[in-house]
Amino acid sequence: MQEKIKEIVEKLKTAFGQLDTKKKIILGAIGVLIITALATVTTVTTMQGTIVLYKGLQPSDFASVTQKLQEAGYQFTSSGTDTIKVDAAQRDKILMMLAQENMIPTGIPGYELFDEDKWSETQFEKDIKHQRAIMGTLSRVLGTLRSVEKADVIISIPESDLFEE
């Protein structure tokens, strides 16, 4: 078996040695193109397993999340300082770990709007705050789905006296 391989290699060396320079350059260029294509295909197939964990992060959130991922030993890639990509199979585990550590990046206010109570707040302001809280919470929940890159939710809550009659 090894003898046949050596024999084939010798035949290729002999055939290559008999070619003129122009044909050697063409064969070399074809070889480089094949190696480049194989490297590109390999890179693309390994990148398909990654999915966006967070996009549009604030720099402070980006720093804390990446540090926590490094401490936990998870592999991730980043684009700039606002996007983090992780292995698709580990995304749910990572989100759970970050939630347990209370490290889910904020940015869209939800029901946290009610943490501050103002004595001078009118009912109209409370209704607007309630609407913003619902929209923010829905945006965050929808944003955790794999197929959703970014979610903007707008709702309209009718006045209660409109349907009383």
PDB file of C-alpha atoms in Angstrom, residues 28-155:
ATOM      1  CA  GLY A  28      -0.196  26.492  -7.888  1.00  0.00           C
ATOM      2  CA  ALA A  29      -2.943  29.132  -8.096  1.00  0.00           C
ATOM      3  CA  ILE A  30      -5.586  26.409  -8.368  1.00  0.00           C
ATOM      4  CA  GLY A  31      -4.112  24.692  -5.311  1.00  0.00           C
ATOM      5  CA  VAL A  32      -4.190  27.942  -3.316  1.00  0.00           C
ATOM      6  CA  LEU A  33      -7.819  28.526  -4.359  1.00  0.00           C
ATOM      7  CA  ILE A  34      -8.814  25.016  -3.259  1.00  0.00           C
ATOM      8  CA  ILE A  35      -7.104  25.439   0.127  1.00  0.00           C
ATOM      9  CA  THR A  36      -8.752  28.872   0.590  1.00  0.00           C
ATOM     10  CA  ALA A  37     -12.172  27.446  -0.297  1.00  0.00           C
ATOM     11  CA  LEU A  38     -11.738  24.585   2.168  1.00  0.00           C
ATOM     12  CA  ALA A  39     -10.674  26.996   4.918  1.00  0.00           C
ATOM     13  CA  THR A  40     -13.685  29.234   4.217  1.00  0.00           C
ATOM     14  CA  VAL A  41     -16.114  26.303   4.276  1.00  0.00           C
ATOM     15  CA  THR A  42     -14.611  25.076   7.545  1.00  0.00           C
ATOM     16  CA  THR A  43     -14.905  28.528   9.130  1.00  0.00           C
ATOM     17  CA  VAL A  44     -18.508  28.988   8.000  1.00  0.00           C
ATOM     18  CA  THR A  45     -19.608  25.557   9.216  1.00  0.00           C
ATOM     19  CA  THR A  46     -18.097  26.117  12.653  1.00  0.00           C
ATOM     20  CA  MET A  47     -19.687  29.578  12.914  1.00  0.00           C
ATOM     21  CA  GLN A  48     -23.199  28.227  12.206  1.00  0.00           C
ATOM     22  CA  GLY A  49     -23.349  26.861  15.723  1.00  0.00           C
ATOM     23  CA  THR A  50     -23.252  30.360  17.224  1.00  0.00           C
ATOM     24  CA  ILE A  51     -26.254  32.511  18.000  1.00  0.00           C
ATOM     25  CA  VAL A  52     -26.647  36.061  19.290  1.00  0.00           C
ATOM     26  CA  LEU A  53     -27.002  36.153  23.062  1.00  0.00           C
ATOM     27  CA  TYR A  54     -27.284  39.952  23.345  1.00  0.00           C
ATOM     28  CA  LYS A  55     -27.150  42.748  20.812  1.00  0.00           C
ATOM     29  CA  GLY A  56     -26.997  46.481  21.445  1.00  0.00           C
ATOM     30  CA  LEU A  57     -25.544  46.235  24.961  1.00  0.00           C
ATOM     31  CA  GLN A  58     -24.300  49.185  26.934  1.00  0.00           C
ATOM     32  CA  PRO A  59     -20.503  49.028  27.494  1.00  0.00           C
ATOM     33  CA  SER A  60     -20.910  48.379  31.223  1.00  0.00           C
ATOM     34  CA  ASP A  61     -23.365  45.516  30.614  1.00  0.00           C
ATOM     35  CA  PHE A  62     -21.083  44.110  27.902  1.00  0.00           C
ATOM     36  CA  ALA A  63     -18.110  44.112  30.271  1.00  0.00           C
ATOM     37  CA  SER A  64     -19.962  42.452  33.148  1.00  0.00           C
ATOM     38  CA  VAL A  65     -21.608  39.766  30.981  1.00  0.00           C
ATOM     39  CA  THR A  66     -18.378  38.849  29.164  1.00  0.00           C
ATOM     40  CA  GLN A  67     -16.495  38.684  32.452  1.00  0.00           C
ATOM     41  CA  LYS A  68     -19.144  36.373  33.916  1.00  0.00           C
ATOM     42  CA  LEU A  69     -19.041  34.155  30.804  1.00  0.00           C
ATOM     43  CA  GLN A  70     -15.259  33.891  31.096  1.00  0.00           C
ATOM     44  CA  GLU A  71     -15.486  33.035  34.798  1.00  0.00           C
ATOM     45  CA  ALA A  72     -18.083  30.351  34.065  1.00  0.00           C
ATOM     46  CA  GLY A  73     -15.907  28.901  31.286  1.00  0.00           C
ATOM     47  CA  TYR A  74     -18.333  29.446  28.388  1.00  0.00           C
ATOM     48  CA  GLN A  75     -16.977  30.046  24.894  1.00  0.00           C
ATOM     49  CA  PHE A  76     -18.261  33.215  23.199  1.00  0.00           C
ATOM     50  CA  THR A  77     -17.416  35.644  20.454  1.00  0.00           C
ATOM     51  CA  SER A  78     -18.163  39.330  20.288  1.00  0.00           C
ATOM     52  CA  SER A  79     -18.717  41.914  17.592  1.00  0.00           C
ATOM     53  CA  GLY A  80     -17.516  45.258  18.777  1.00  0.00           C
ATOM     54  CA  THR A  81     -18.544  46.106  22.319  1.00  0.00           C
ATOM     55  CA  ASP A  82     -22.263  45.579  22.046  1.00  0.00           C
ATOM     56  CA  THR A  83     -22.917  42.074  20.636  1.00  0.00           C
ATOM     57  CA  ILE A  84     -22.193  38.707  22.246  1.00  0.00           C
ATOM     58  CA  LYS A  85     -22.574  35.406  20.384  1.00  0.00           C
ATOM     59  CA  VAL A  86     -22.570  31.992  22.058  1.00  0.00           C
ATOM     60  CA  ASP A  87     -22.969  28.359  21.072  1.00  0.00           C
ATOM     61  CA  ALA A  88     -26.606  27.732  20.147  1.00  0.00           C
ATOM     62  CA  ALA A  89     -26.773  24.605  22.295  1.00  0.00           C
ATOM     63  CA  GLN A  90     -25.582  26.497  25.388  1.00  0.00           C
ATOM     64  CA  ARG A  91     -27.663  29.684  24.983  1.00  0.00           C
ATOM     65  CA  ASP A  92     -30.459  28.607  27.331  1.00  0.00           C
ATOM     66  CA  LYS A  93     -28.021  27.471  30.029  1.00  0.00           C
ATOM     67  CA  ILE A  94     -26.137  30.751  29.774  1.00  0.00           C
ATOM     68  CA  LEU A  95     -29.342  32.810  30.036  1.00  0.00           C
ATOM     69  CA  MET A  96     -30.379  30.794  33.093  1.00  0.00           C
ATOM     70  CA  MET A  97     -26.969  31.273  34.715  1.00  0.00           C
ATOM     71  CA  LEU A  98     -27.055  35.028  34.046  1.00  0.00           C
ATOM     72  CA  ALA A  99     -30.597  35.277  35.419  1.00  0.00           C
ATOM     73  CA  GLN A 100     -29.567  33.437  38.593  1.00  0.00           C
ATOM     74  CA  GLU A 101     -26.711  35.881  39.018  1.00  0.00           C
ATOM     75  CA  ASN A 102     -29.116  38.780  38.354  1.00  0.00           C
ATOM     76  CA  MET A 103     -26.990  39.840  35.381  1.00  0.00           C
ATOM     77  CA  ILE A 104     -29.626  40.108  32.653  1.00  0.00           C
ATOM     78  CA  PRO A 105     -28.813  43.444  31.044  1.00  0.00           C
ATOM     79  CA  THR A 106     -31.379  46.114  31.652  1.00  0.00           C
ATOM     80  CA  GLY A 107     -32.107  48.872  29.256  1.00  0.00           C
ATOM     81  CA  ILE A 108     -35.815  48.398  28.674  1.00  0.00           C
ATOM     82  CA  PRO A 109     -37.688  49.340  31.818  1.00  0.00           C
ATOM     83  CA  GLY A 110     -40.437  46.997  32.898  1.00  0.00           C
ATOM     84  CA  TYR A 111     -42.298  46.953  36.172  1.00  0.00           C
ATOM     85  CA  GLU A 112     -39.211  48.500  37.786  1.00  0.00           C
ATOM     86  CA  LEU A 113     -40.876  51.794  36.913  1.00  0.00           C
ATOM     87  CA  PHE A 114     -43.105  51.276  39.951  1.00  0.00           C
ATOM     88  CA  ASP A 115     -40.141  50.957  42.323  1.00  0.00           C
ATOM     89  CA  GLU A 116     -40.123  54.720  42.711  1.00  0.00           C
ATOM     90  CA  ASP A 117     -43.323  56.175  44.052  1.00  0.00           C
ATOM     91  CA  LYS A 118     -43.870  59.912  43.814  1.00  0.00           C
ATOM     92  CA  TRP A 119     -46.412  61.548  46.072  1.00  0.00           C
ATOM     93  CA  SER A 120     -47.254  64.144  43.415  1.00  0.00           C
ATOM     94  CA  GLU A 121     -47.935  61.547  40.713  1.00  0.00           C
ATOM     95  CA  THR A 122     -51.330  61.810  39.029  1.00  0.00           C
ATOM     96  CA  GLN A 123     -53.494  58.919  37.882  1.00  0.00           C
ATOM     97  CA  PHE A 124     -52.688  59.799  34.266  1.00  0.00           C
ATOM     98  CA  GLU A 125     -48.949  59.457  34.973  1.00  0.00           C
ATOM     99  CA  LYS A 126     -49.567  56.128  36.728  1.00  0.00           C
ATOM    100  CA  ASP A 127     -51.525  54.863  33.723  1.00  0.00           C
ATOM    101  CA  ILE A 128     -48.696  55.882  31.355  1.00  0.00           C
ATOM    102  CA  LYS A 129     -46.162  54.217  33.647  1.00  0.00           C
ATOM    103  CA  HIS A 130     -48.285  51.038  33.696  1.00  0.00           C
ATOM    104  CA  GLN A 131     -48.459  51.022  29.887  1.00  0.00           C
ATOM    105  CA  ARG A 132     -44.682  51.509  29.611  1.00  0.00           C
ATOM    106  CA  ALA A 133     -44.112  48.704  32.115  1.00  0.00           C
ATOM    107  CA  ILE A 134     -46.249  46.274  30.125  1.00  0.00           C
ATOM    108  CA  MET A 135     -44.554  47.217  26.835  1.00  0.00           C
ATOM    109  CA  GLY A 136     -41.069  46.926  28.355  1.00  0.00           C
ATOM    110  CA  THR A 137     -41.760  43.568  29.964  1.00  0.00           C
ATOM    111  CA  LEU A 138     -43.208  42.157  26.743  1.00  0.00           C
ATOM    112  CA  SER A 139     -40.195  43.482  24.773  1.00  0.00           C
ATOM    113  CA  ARG A 140     -37.760  41.783  27.162  1.00  0.00           C
ATOM    114  CA  VAL A 141     -39.651  38.477  27.135  1.00  0.00           C
ATOM    115  CA  LEU A 142     -39.909  38.430  23.344  1.00  0.00           C
ATOM    116  CA  GLY A 143     -36.231  39.372  23.064  1.00  0.00           C
ATOM    117  CA  THR A 144     -35.214  36.186  24.860  1.00  0.00           C
ATOM    118  CA  LEU A 145     -36.668  33.990  22.109  1.00  0.00           C
ATOM    119  CA  ARG A 146     -34.086  32.492  19.752  1.00  0.00           C
ATOM    120  CA  SER A 147     -35.680  33.666  16.532  1.00  0.00           C
ATOM    121  CA  VAL A 148     -36.225  37.244  17.742  1.00  0.00           C
ATOM    122  CA  GLU A 149     -33.332  39.645  17.308  1.00  0.00           C
ATOM    123  CA  LYS A 150     -35.038  42.729  18.752  1.00  0.00           C
ATOM    124  CA  ALA A 151     -38.593  43.313  19.882  1.00  0.00           C
ATOM    125  CA  ASP A 152     -40.390  46.630  20.045  1.00  0.00           C
ATOM    126  CA  VAL A 153     -43.868  46.394  21.544  1.00  0.00           C
ATOM    127  CA  ILE A 154     -46.455  49.136  21.339  1.00  0.00           C
ATOM    128  CA  ILE A 155     -49.843  48.683  22.962  1.00  0.00           C
TER     129      ILE A 155
END
